[in-house]
Short mmCIF file of C-alpha atoms and ligand atoms in Angstrom, two decimals:
data_model
loop_
_atom_site.label_atom_id
_atom_site.label_comp_id
_atom_site.label_asym_id
_atom_site.label_seq_id
_atom_site.Cartn_x
_atom_site.Cartn_y
_atom_site.Cartn_z
CA MET R 1 -63.42 35.17 21.97
CA ASN R 2 -64.02 37.58 24.65
CA GLN R 3 -61.96 37.71 27.67
CA LEU R 4 -63.09 35.55 30.49
CA LEU R 5 -62.91 36.39 34.41
CA PRO R 6 -60.04 34.28 35.81
CA SER R 7 -61.14 31.87 38.73
CA PRO R 8 -59.60 32.79 42.17
CA ASN R 9 -58.15 30.01 43.82
CA GLY R 10 -56.80 29.73 47.58
CA ASN R 11 -59.28 29.95 50.40
CA PHE R 12 -62.76 30.53 50.28
CA ALA R 13 -62.97 33.71 52.41
CA ILE R 14 -64.47 37.03 50.73
CA ALA R 15 -62.13 39.92 50.84
CA ASP R 16 -63.20 43.37 51.52
CA ARG R 17 -62.38 44.23 47.81
CA PRO R 18 -62.60 42.19 44.59
CA ILE R 19 -59.82 39.85 44.09
CA PHE R 20 -58.86 41.30 40.55
CA PRO R 21 -59.29 45.01 41.06
CA LEU R 22 -58.76 47.44 38.31
CA ASN R 23 -58.55 44.62 35.51
CA TYR R 24 -61.80 44.98 34.20
CA SER R 25 -62.81 48.61 35.27
CA THR R 26 -61.62 51.52 37.13
CA ASP R 27 -64.95 51.54 39.04
CA ASN R 28 -64.35 48.92 41.82
CA SER R 29 -67.44 49.80 43.56
CA LEU R 30 -70.97 48.66 42.67
CA LEU R 31 -73.96 48.22 44.29
CA LEU R 32 -74.94 44.77 43.53
CA SER R 33 -72.94 41.68 42.21
CA LEU R 34 -75.06 38.88 41.05
CA ILE R 35 -73.76 35.39 40.36
CA LEU R 36 -75.43 32.78 37.90
CA PRO R 37 -73.78 29.45 38.58
CA THR R 38 -74.31 27.39 35.50
CA TYR R 39 -73.72 23.62 34.48
CA GLN R 40 -75.12 22.91 31.10
CA GLU R 41 -77.55 25.80 30.92
CA ARG R 42 -76.89 26.45 27.10
CA ASP R 43 -80.68 27.03 26.43
CA ASN R 44 -81.47 29.41 29.46
CA ILE R 45 -78.60 31.62 29.76
CA GLN R 46 -79.27 34.10 27.09
CA LYS R 47 -82.67 34.40 27.85
CA ILE R 48 -81.96 35.00 31.70
CA ILE R 49 -79.24 37.38 30.98
CA ILE R 50 -81.41 39.40 28.83
CA ILE R 51 -84.10 39.69 31.41
CA LEU R 52 -82.08 40.46 34.21
CA ALA R 53 -80.29 43.23 32.34
CA ASN R 54 -83.68 44.80 31.54
CA LEU R 55 -84.76 44.44 34.97
CA LEU R 56 -81.83 45.95 36.64
CA ASP R 57 -81.29 48.52 33.88
CA ASP R 58 -84.59 50.26 35.16
CA VAL R 59 -83.55 50.60 38.79
CA ILE R 60 -79.66 50.49 39.05
CA ALA R 61 -78.20 50.94 35.48
CA GLY R 62 -74.56 51.06 35.77
CA LYS R 63 -74.43 49.91 39.39
CA TYR R 64 -74.45 45.98 39.05
CA GLU R 65 -72.69 43.32 37.43
CA LEU R 66 -73.84 39.84 36.29
CA ILE R 67 -71.35 37.02 36.74
CA VAL R 68 -71.88 33.65 35.25
CA VAL R 69 -69.56 31.11 36.89
CA ASP R 70 -69.64 28.05 34.70
CA ASP R 71 -67.90 24.74 35.44
CA ASN R 72 -66.52 24.17 31.82
CA SER R 73 -69.94 22.88 30.74
CA PRO R 74 -69.70 20.22 27.86
CA ASP R 75 -72.55 22.33 26.18
CA ARG R 76 -70.38 25.18 26.11
CA THR R 77 -72.66 27.66 28.18
CA TRP R 78 -69.50 29.78 29.01
CA GLU R 79 -69.12 30.41 25.53
CA VAL R 80 -72.82 31.24 24.75
CA ALA R 81 -72.68 33.69 27.89
CA SER R 82 -69.33 35.23 26.81
CA LYS R 83 -70.34 36.06 23.16
CA MET R 84 -73.04 38.48 25.30
CA THR R 85 -70.51 40.25 27.05
CA GLU R 86 -69.97 43.07 24.28
CA GLU R 87 -73.47 43.98 24.16
CA TYR R 88 -73.58 43.68 27.84
CA PRO R 89 -70.53 45.18 29.45
CA GLN R 90 -71.99 44.63 33.10
CA LEU R 91 -71.66 40.80 32.33
CA GLN R 92 -68.70 38.90 33.01
CA VAL R 93 -68.20 35.04 32.62
CA MET R 94 -65.94 32.81 34.54
CA ARG R 95 -64.91 29.34 33.17
CA ARG R 96 -63.82 27.13 35.76
CA ILE R 97 -61.63 24.33 34.65
CA GLU R 98 -60.05 22.80 37.98
CA GLU R 99 -62.92 23.23 40.51
CA LYS R 100 -66.56 22.26 40.34
CA GLY R 101 -69.57 22.35 42.34
CA LEU R 102 -72.47 24.96 43.23
CA SER R 103 -71.22 26.31 46.37
CA THR R 104 -67.81 27.00 45.28
CA ALA R 105 -69.05 28.64 42.06
CA VAL R 106 -70.98 31.04 44.09
CA ILE R 107 -67.96 31.67 46.65
CA ARG R 108 -65.39 32.08 43.55
CA GLY R 109 -67.92 34.58 41.70
CA TRP R 110 -68.45 36.43 44.99
CA GLN R 111 -64.54 36.64 45.47
CA ALA R 112 -64.16 38.54 42.06
CA ALA R 113 -67.27 40.71 42.62
CA ARG R 114 -67.25 44.48 42.97
CA GLY R 115 -70.36 44.72 44.85
CA GLU R 116 -71.72 46.05 48.35
CA PHE R 117 -74.38 43.23 48.00
CA LEU R 118 -73.62 39.93 46.82
CA GLY R 119 -76.51 37.91 45.32
CA VAL R 120 -77.21 34.51 43.66
CA ILE R 121 -79.88 33.34 41.26
CA ASP R 122 -80.16 30.09 39.45
CA ALA R 123 -79.65 30.39 35.79
CA ASP R 124 -82.52 28.08 34.78
CA LEU R 125 -85.29 30.47 35.07
CA GLN R 126 -86.85 28.55 37.87
CA HIS R 127 -86.19 31.65 40.19
CA PRO R 128 -88.69 34.34 38.89
CA PRO R 129 -86.31 37.30 37.91
CA GLU R 130 -88.87 40.04 39.33
CA THR R 131 -88.35 39.01 42.93
CA LEU R 132 -84.78 40.30 42.52
CA LEU R 133 -86.20 43.78 42.80
CA LYS R 134 -87.93 43.09 46.03
CA LEU R 135 -84.85 41.54 47.50
CA LEU R 136 -82.97 44.51 46.34
CA ALA R 137 -85.40 46.81 48.17
CA GLU R 138 -84.97 44.55 51.28
CA MET R 139 -81.22 45.09 51.19
CA GLY R 140 -81.92 48.69 50.54
CA ARG R 141 -83.96 48.93 53.87
CA GLY R 142 -80.77 47.60 55.96
CA ALA R 143 -81.37 43.75 55.61
CA ASP R 144 -77.84 42.06 56.13
CA LEU R 145 -79.51 39.20 54.10
CA ALA R 146 -82.48 39.02 51.82
CA VAL R 147 -83.86 35.70 50.72
CA ALA R 148 -86.61 34.58 48.32
CA SER R 149 -88.58 32.01 49.97
CA ARG R 150 -91.03 29.22 49.12
CA HIS R 151 -92.41 29.31 52.53
CA VAL R 152 -93.44 32.64 53.29
CA LEU R 153 -96.55 34.87 51.97
CA GLY R 154 -96.44 34.69 48.21
CA GLY R 155 -94.32 31.71 48.04
CA GLY R 156 -94.77 28.05 46.80
CA VAL R 157 -93.64 25.60 44.45
CA SER R 158 -95.40 25.18 41.03
CA ASP R 159 -96.32 21.25 40.70
CA TRP R 160 -93.99 19.22 42.96
CA SER R 161 -95.07 15.50 43.78
CA VAL R 162 -95.56 14.69 47.48
CA SER R 163 -92.50 12.89 47.54
CA ARG R 164 -90.56 15.82 46.50
CA ARG R 165 -92.25 18.24 49.03
CA PHE R 166 -91.58 15.53 51.51
CA LEU R 167 -87.94 15.32 50.84
CA SER R 168 -87.64 18.85 50.69
CA ARG R 169 -89.26 19.38 54.15
CA GLY R 170 -87.37 16.56 55.56
CA ALA R 171 -84.09 18.22 54.67
CA GLN R 172 -85.18 21.14 56.48
CA MET R 173 -86.19 19.25 59.48
CA LEU R 174 -83.24 17.46 59.65
CA GLY R 175 -81.23 20.72 59.50
CA LEU R 176 -83.32 22.24 62.45
CA ILE R 177 -82.21 19.06 64.51
CA ILE R 178 -78.52 19.39 63.81
CA LEU R 179 -78.17 23.32 63.53
CA PRO R 180 -81.34 24.93 65.19
CA GLY R 181 -79.61 28.13 65.78
CA ALA R 182 -78.85 28.85 62.05
CA ILE R 183 -81.73 26.97 60.31
CA GLY R 184 -84.21 28.21 62.64
CA ARG R 185 -83.88 31.71 61.26
CA LEU R 186 -84.95 30.84 57.78
CA SER R 187 -88.12 29.76 56.53
CA ASP R 188 -86.65 28.32 53.45
CA PRO R 189 -83.01 27.43 54.38
CA MET R 190 -82.68 25.34 50.89
CA SER R 191 -83.27 28.58 49.07
CA GLY R 192 -80.30 29.23 46.44
CA TYR R 193 -81.91 32.72 45.65
CA PHE R 194 -80.41 35.65 47.96
CA MET R 195 -78.57 38.57 48.62
CA VAL R 196 -76.05 39.33 51.38
CA ARG R 197 -74.42 42.39 52.34
CA ARG R 198 -70.48 42.01 51.70
CA ASP R 199 -69.57 43.29 55.17
CA ALA R 200 -71.44 40.57 56.94
CA ILE R 201 -69.29 37.85 55.34
CA ILE R 202 -66.08 39.52 54.69
CA ASN R 203 -62.95 37.35 55.95
CA VAL R 204 -65.32 34.57 57.11
CA PRO R 205 -63.94 31.26 55.81
CA LEU R 206 -66.69 29.84 54.04
CA SER R 207 -66.68 25.77 53.38
CA PRO R 208 -66.75 24.83 49.84
CA ILE R 209 -68.76 21.53 50.28
CA GLY R 210 -72.32 20.97 49.61
CA TYR R 211 -75.00 22.47 47.43
CA LYS R 212 -76.62 25.01 49.82
CA ILE R 213 -74.40 28.21 50.54
CA LEU R 214 -77.00 30.08 52.07
CA ILE R 215 -76.75 28.05 55.31
CA GLU R 216 -72.96 28.44 55.34
CA VAL R 217 -73.70 32.50 54.98
CA VAL R 218 -76.33 32.19 58.14
CA ALA R 219 -74.12 29.89 60.47
CA ARG R 220 -70.86 31.83 59.81
CA GLY R 221 -71.56 35.33 58.68
CA LYS R 222 -72.57 38.40 60.95
CA ILE R 223 -76.14 38.50 60.21
CA ARG R 224 -78.53 40.39 62.19
CA TRP R 225 -81.45 41.22 59.85
CA ILE R 226 -82.99 38.74 57.58
CA ALA R 227 -85.71 39.62 55.28
CA GLU R 228 -87.39 37.22 53.37
CA VAL R 229 -89.63 37.48 50.13
CA GLY R 230 -91.85 35.12 48.79
CA TYR R 231 -91.53 33.49 45.37
CA VAL R 232 -93.15 30.74 43.63
CA PHE R 233 -90.35 27.99 42.37
CA GLN R 234 -90.98 27.65 38.63
CA GLU R 235 -90.92 24.35 36.63
CA ARG R 236 -87.99 23.99 34.22
CA LYS R 237 -88.44 24.54 30.70
CA SER R 238 -85.03 23.40 29.44
CA GLY R 239 -82.23 21.48 30.79
CA ALA R 240 -82.33 18.99 33.71
CA SER R 241 -81.59 19.60 37.55
CA LYS R 242 -78.21 18.79 38.79
CA VAL R 243 -79.23 17.16 42.14
CA THR R 244 -78.69 13.58 42.83
CA LYS R 245 -78.43 11.31 45.83
CA LYS R 246 -74.87 12.88 46.24
CA GLN R 247 -76.18 16.32 47.00
CA TYR R 248 -78.40 14.77 49.89
CA ILE R 249 -75.40 13.08 51.38
CA GLU R 250 -73.31 16.23 51.12
CA TYR R 251 -75.92 18.10 52.66
CA ILE R 252 -75.87 16.09 55.79
CA GLN R 253 -71.93 16.33 55.77
CA HIS R 254 -72.11 19.94 55.59
CA LEU R 255 -74.65 20.36 58.46
CA LEU R 256 -72.61 18.03 60.75
CA ARG R 257 -69.06 19.93 59.72
CA LEU R 258 -70.92 23.02 60.57
CA ARG R 259 -72.18 21.67 63.89
CA PHE R 260 -68.66 20.68 64.86
CA SER R 261 -66.96 23.93 63.82
CA LEU R 262 -69.17 25.96 65.47
CA TRP R 263 -69.17 24.00 68.86
CA PRO R 264 -66.10 25.70 70.78
CA VAL R 265 -64.39 22.11 71.25
CA ALA R 266 -61.19 23.62 72.10
CA ARG R 267 -62.59 25.77 74.79
CA PHE R 268 -64.69 22.92 76.16
CA ILE R 269 -61.73 20.84 76.42
CA ARG R 270 -59.80 23.49 78.51
CA PHE R 271 -62.85 23.94 80.71
CA GLY R 272 -62.99 20.29 81.22
CA LEU R 273 -59.30 20.26 82.17
CA VAL R 274 -59.81 23.17 84.73
CA GLY R 275 -62.84 21.42 86.36
CA PHE R 276 -60.45 18.39 86.80
CA SER R 277 -57.92 20.47 88.49
CA GLY R 278 -60.81 21.55 90.84
CA VAL R 279 -61.34 17.84 91.95
CA PHE R 280 -57.77 18.17 93.54
CA VAL R 281 -58.21 21.37 95.07
CA ASP R 282 -61.36 20.25 96.60
CA MET R 283 -59.86 16.93 97.85
CA ALA R 284 -56.81 18.89 99.43
CA ILE R 285 -58.74 21.56 101.25
CA LEU R 286 -61.04 18.91 102.38
CA TYR R 287 -58.19 16.88 103.79
CA LEU R 288 -56.74 20.47 105.38
CA LEU R 289 -60.06 21.12 106.95
CA ARG R 290 -60.95 17.53 108.20
CA ASP R 291 -57.91 15.87 109.26
CA ILE R 292 -55.41 18.73 110.04
CA LEU R 293 -58.05 21.33 111.60
CA SER R 294 -60.63 18.92 112.42
CA LEU R 295 -63.68 20.84 111.22
CA GLY R 296 -67.11 19.18 110.86
CA LEU R 297 -67.76 17.43 107.59
CA THR R 298 -70.82 19.61 106.30
CA ARG R 299 -68.68 22.82 106.98
CA SER R 300 -65.63 21.27 105.20
CA LEU R 301 -67.47 19.98 102.20
CA ILE R 302 -68.99 23.45 101.72
CA ILE R 303 -65.54 25.31 102.31
CA SER R 304 -63.72 22.91 99.96
CA ALA R 305 -66.33 22.98 97.12
CA GLU R 306 -66.24 26.89 97.35
CA ALA R 307 -62.47 26.75 97.04
CA ALA R 308 -62.64 24.51 94.08
CA ILE R 309 -65.39 26.93 92.43
CA ILE R 310 -62.99 29.66 92.90
CA ASN R 311 -59.84 27.81 91.54
CA ASN R 312 -62.02 26.93 88.57
CA PHE R 313 -63.09 30.34 88.06
CA PHE R 314 -59.42 31.79 87.95
CA TRP R 315 -58.27 29.28 85.69
CA ASN R 316 -61.29 29.57 83.19
CA ASP R 317 -60.74 33.45 83.44
CA LEU R 318 -57.10 33.59 82.59
CA TRP R 319 -57.08 30.40 80.30
CA THR R 320 -60.19 29.06 78.94
CA PHE R 321 -62.04 32.42 78.29
CA ARG R 322 -58.83 34.26 78.20
CA ASP R 323 -59.76 35.97 74.73
CA ILE R 324 -63.21 37.42 76.30
CA SER R 325 -62.01 38.21 79.78
CA GLN R 326 -59.39 40.69 78.29
CA GLN R 327 -62.04 42.54 76.51
CA GLN R 328 -63.77 43.09 79.90
CA LYS R 329 -60.79 44.16 82.06
CA GLY R 330 -61.45 45.63 85.61
CA THR R 331 -61.67 44.06 89.26
CA GLY R 332 -65.63 45.00 89.09
CA GLN R 333 -65.96 43.28 85.84
CA ARG R 334 -64.25 40.13 87.20
CA LEU R 335 -65.95 40.08 90.37
CA LYS R 336 -69.16 40.03 88.20
CA ARG R 337 -68.08 37.20 86.34
CA LEU R 338 -67.04 35.22 89.23
CA LEU R 339 -70.39 35.70 90.92
CA LYS R 340 -72.14 34.42 87.83
CA PHE R 341 -70.07 31.74 87.73
CA ASN R 342 -70.48 30.76 91.38
CA LEU R 343 -74.20 30.88 90.97
CA ILE R 344 -74.23 28.76 87.98
CA CYS R 345 -72.01 26.26 89.46
CA LEU R 346 -73.86 26.09 92.47
CA ALA R 347 -76.88 25.45 90.44
CA GLY R 348 -75.03 22.81 89.01
CA VAL R 349 -74.34 21.04 92.09
CA VAL R 350 -78.11 20.78 92.99
CA ILE R 351 -78.63 19.61 89.55
CA LYS R 352 -76.02 17.01 90.06
CA VAL R 353 -77.25 15.75 93.48
CA PHE R 354 -80.80 15.62 92.05
CA LEU R 355 -79.87 13.95 88.96
CA ALA R 356 -77.80 11.49 90.72
CA ASN R 357 -80.53 10.44 93.16
CA ILE R 358 -82.91 9.83 90.32
CA LEU R 359 -80.42 7.49 88.50
CA PHE R 360 -79.81 5.73 91.58
CA ASN R 361 -83.17 5.45 93.13
CA PHE R 362 -85.58 5.30 90.28
CA LEU R 363 -83.60 3.86 87.35
CA GLY R 364 -81.45 1.37 89.26
CA PHE R 365 -77.86 2.72 88.38
CA ASN R 366 -75.21 1.86 90.55
CA GLU R 367 -74.03 4.84 92.97
CA TYR R 368 -70.76 5.60 91.08
CA LEU R 369 -72.32 5.24 87.58
CA SER R 370 -75.20 7.55 88.96
CA ASN R 371 -72.68 10.24 89.96
CA LEU R 372 -70.57 9.84 86.69
CA ILE R 373 -73.45 10.33 84.69
CA ALA R 374 -74.67 13.48 86.63
CA ILE R 375 -71.20 14.92 86.55
CA ALA R 376 -71.02 14.61 82.65
CA VAL R 377 -74.50 16.29 82.49
CA VAL R 378 -73.34 19.09 85.00
CA THR R 379 -70.01 19.74 82.92
CA PHE R 380 -72.26 20.58 79.97
CA TRP R 381 -74.62 22.71 81.90
CA ASN R 382 -71.61 24.65 83.69
CA PHE R 383 -69.77 25.00 80.19
CA TRP R 384 -72.83 26.18 78.30
CA PHE R 385 -74.50 28.56 80.60
CA ASN R 386 -70.88 30.07 81.84
CA LEU R 387 -70.17 30.58 77.97
CA LYS R 388 -73.52 32.20 77.70
CA LEU R 389 -73.70 34.41 80.80
CA SER R 390 -70.54 34.64 82.31
CA TRP R 391 -68.15 35.05 79.53
CA ARG R 392 -70.67 36.56 77.23
CA VAL R 393 -69.23 39.24 74.80
CA THR R 394 -71.45 42.02 76.16
CA SER R 395 -70.53 44.63 73.12
CA VAL R 396 -73.49 44.56 70.77
CA ASP R 397 -71.87 44.23 67.31
N1 LIG L 401 -71.18 26.20 38.25
C1 LIG L 401 -71.86 25.33 38.62
N2 LIG L 401 -71.44 24.09 39.11
N3 LIG L 401 -73.22 25.41 38.65
C2 LIG L 401 -74.27 24.42 39.07
C3 LIG L 401 -73.56 23.23 39.37
C4 LIG L 401 -72.16 23.17 39.59
O1 LIG L 401 -71.67 22.02 39.84
N4 LIG L 401 -74.64 22.53 39.74
C5 LIG L 401 -75.76 23.20 39.55
N5 LIG L 401 -75.45 24.40 39.08
C6 LIG L 401 -76.49 25.57 38.97
C7 LIG L 401 -77.38 25.24 37.54
O2 LIG L 401 -77.05 25.33 36.48
C8 LIG L 401 -78.44 25.99 37.92
O3 LIG L 401 -78.28 27.34 37.51
C9 LIG L 401 -78.42 26.20 39.40
O4 LIG L 401 -76.86 25.92 39.65
C10 LIG L 401 -79.43 25.30 40.21
O5 LIG L 401 -79.24 24.02 39.93
P1 LIG L 401 -80.41 22.95 39.76
O6 LIG L 401 -79.75 21.61 39.25
O7 LIG L 401 -81.30 23.59 38.70
O8 LIG L 401 -81.07 22.86 41.05
P2 LIG L 401 -82.61 22.69 41.61
O9 LIG L 401 -83.75 23.27 40.28
O10 LIG L 401 -82.63 21.30 41.88
O11 LIG L 401 -82.95 23.89 42.47
C11 LIG L 401 -82.68 23.70 44.22
O12 LIG L 401 -81.49 24.07 44.29
C12 LIG L 401 -81.12 25.31 43.95
C13 LIG L 401 -79.98 25.65 44.39
O13 LIG L 401 -79.44 25.67 45.45
C14 LIG L 401 -83.65 24.54 44.73
O14 LIG L 401 -83.59 24.29 46.13
C15 LIG L 401 -83.36 25.78 44.70
O15 LIG L 401 -84.20 26.88 45.42
C16 LIG L 401 -82.29 26.32 45.00
O16 LIG L 401 -81.87 27.84 44.19
MN1 LIG L 402 -83.04 24.31 38.68
#
């Protein structure tokens, strides 16, 4: 029996170097590491390895590795593959016993990988191997991520039933609703055939759940340039798909989990608390101006609101967005943030008055309920625009 690649354990982030350096070769830098996740692919694995090796030897001989990650398939796919490692030294096989699942298979493979580009391809020949060269060319041109897509020019599916197409598009649509920022960047977010620059996902904690590791990479990685290459999804000749209802449920869980982890909940809570403190400042100043200094009502209201805005700004700058304001030091920068914050909050006041009016006058809500709803909406408005405009990380990275 040839030596198998041990399976990494622990967290699911990719380090800047392979997890088992020097064990297998003194050369720890390669151009491409391609993962072939397998479960019950005994009849496909030999064929695809031969095709891939021929293809890649023509263009990047000696600069790539193929890593089969098998989840201890009962048909002993891992054994079939590992018998080929003598003839194909660029091939490594990982037999996983403890963990299972497609996404973690890909991540574990990448953790052991030595390549600058990390890729994945299905092992059942449904992904046409030639497309790999086009993906490689896009990476060479500087893409951070090159994705084989069924939905760009040259792409398609062989002969899928209407219901299968519908299901696939439905999943995409759901993704667009829950995670528009990430899913909207891909024409085929369900693709499992792609390459990513290692740099773009170094030390990014990847979530192990689900079938669609591409979504994880796009949502969490530092991906600037995405290239897409059309391909036609082939019919399976041997074996069977592992997709069941469970995968659809996991897909939805995956999207929701990403949504919550990308939404800055902790920051939003801090922002809300600061806003709450502003109410007291507003009231105290109003009391001071009206009852002690006997100023007019309108004037008092304007001054007390402005005092609350300034109070909120300082707490937000020192606490809520501390990490960002520390990167943009100096009085000039701070004044700029104060000005933006002020303008956004003033616009928020206008929206609040307008909204509360509509709720009260046209929709028949009670005054206090109208005000409460308007406050909630404006809190989101204030938070979102201040996050995007006032405490924006300006450095282009
Ligand atoms: N290690 C491991 N563990 N491999 C797995 C597992 C698992 O739990 N489940 C599936 N695989 C392997 C299969 O052996 C195959 O090589 C590949 O992953 C894809 O699995 P299929 O079951 O054939 O999926 P499909 O035909 O429905 O393909 C769809 O999903 C792919 C993967 O995301 C399509 O959307 C493809 O475009 C996509 O690449
Ligand atoms: Mn398949």
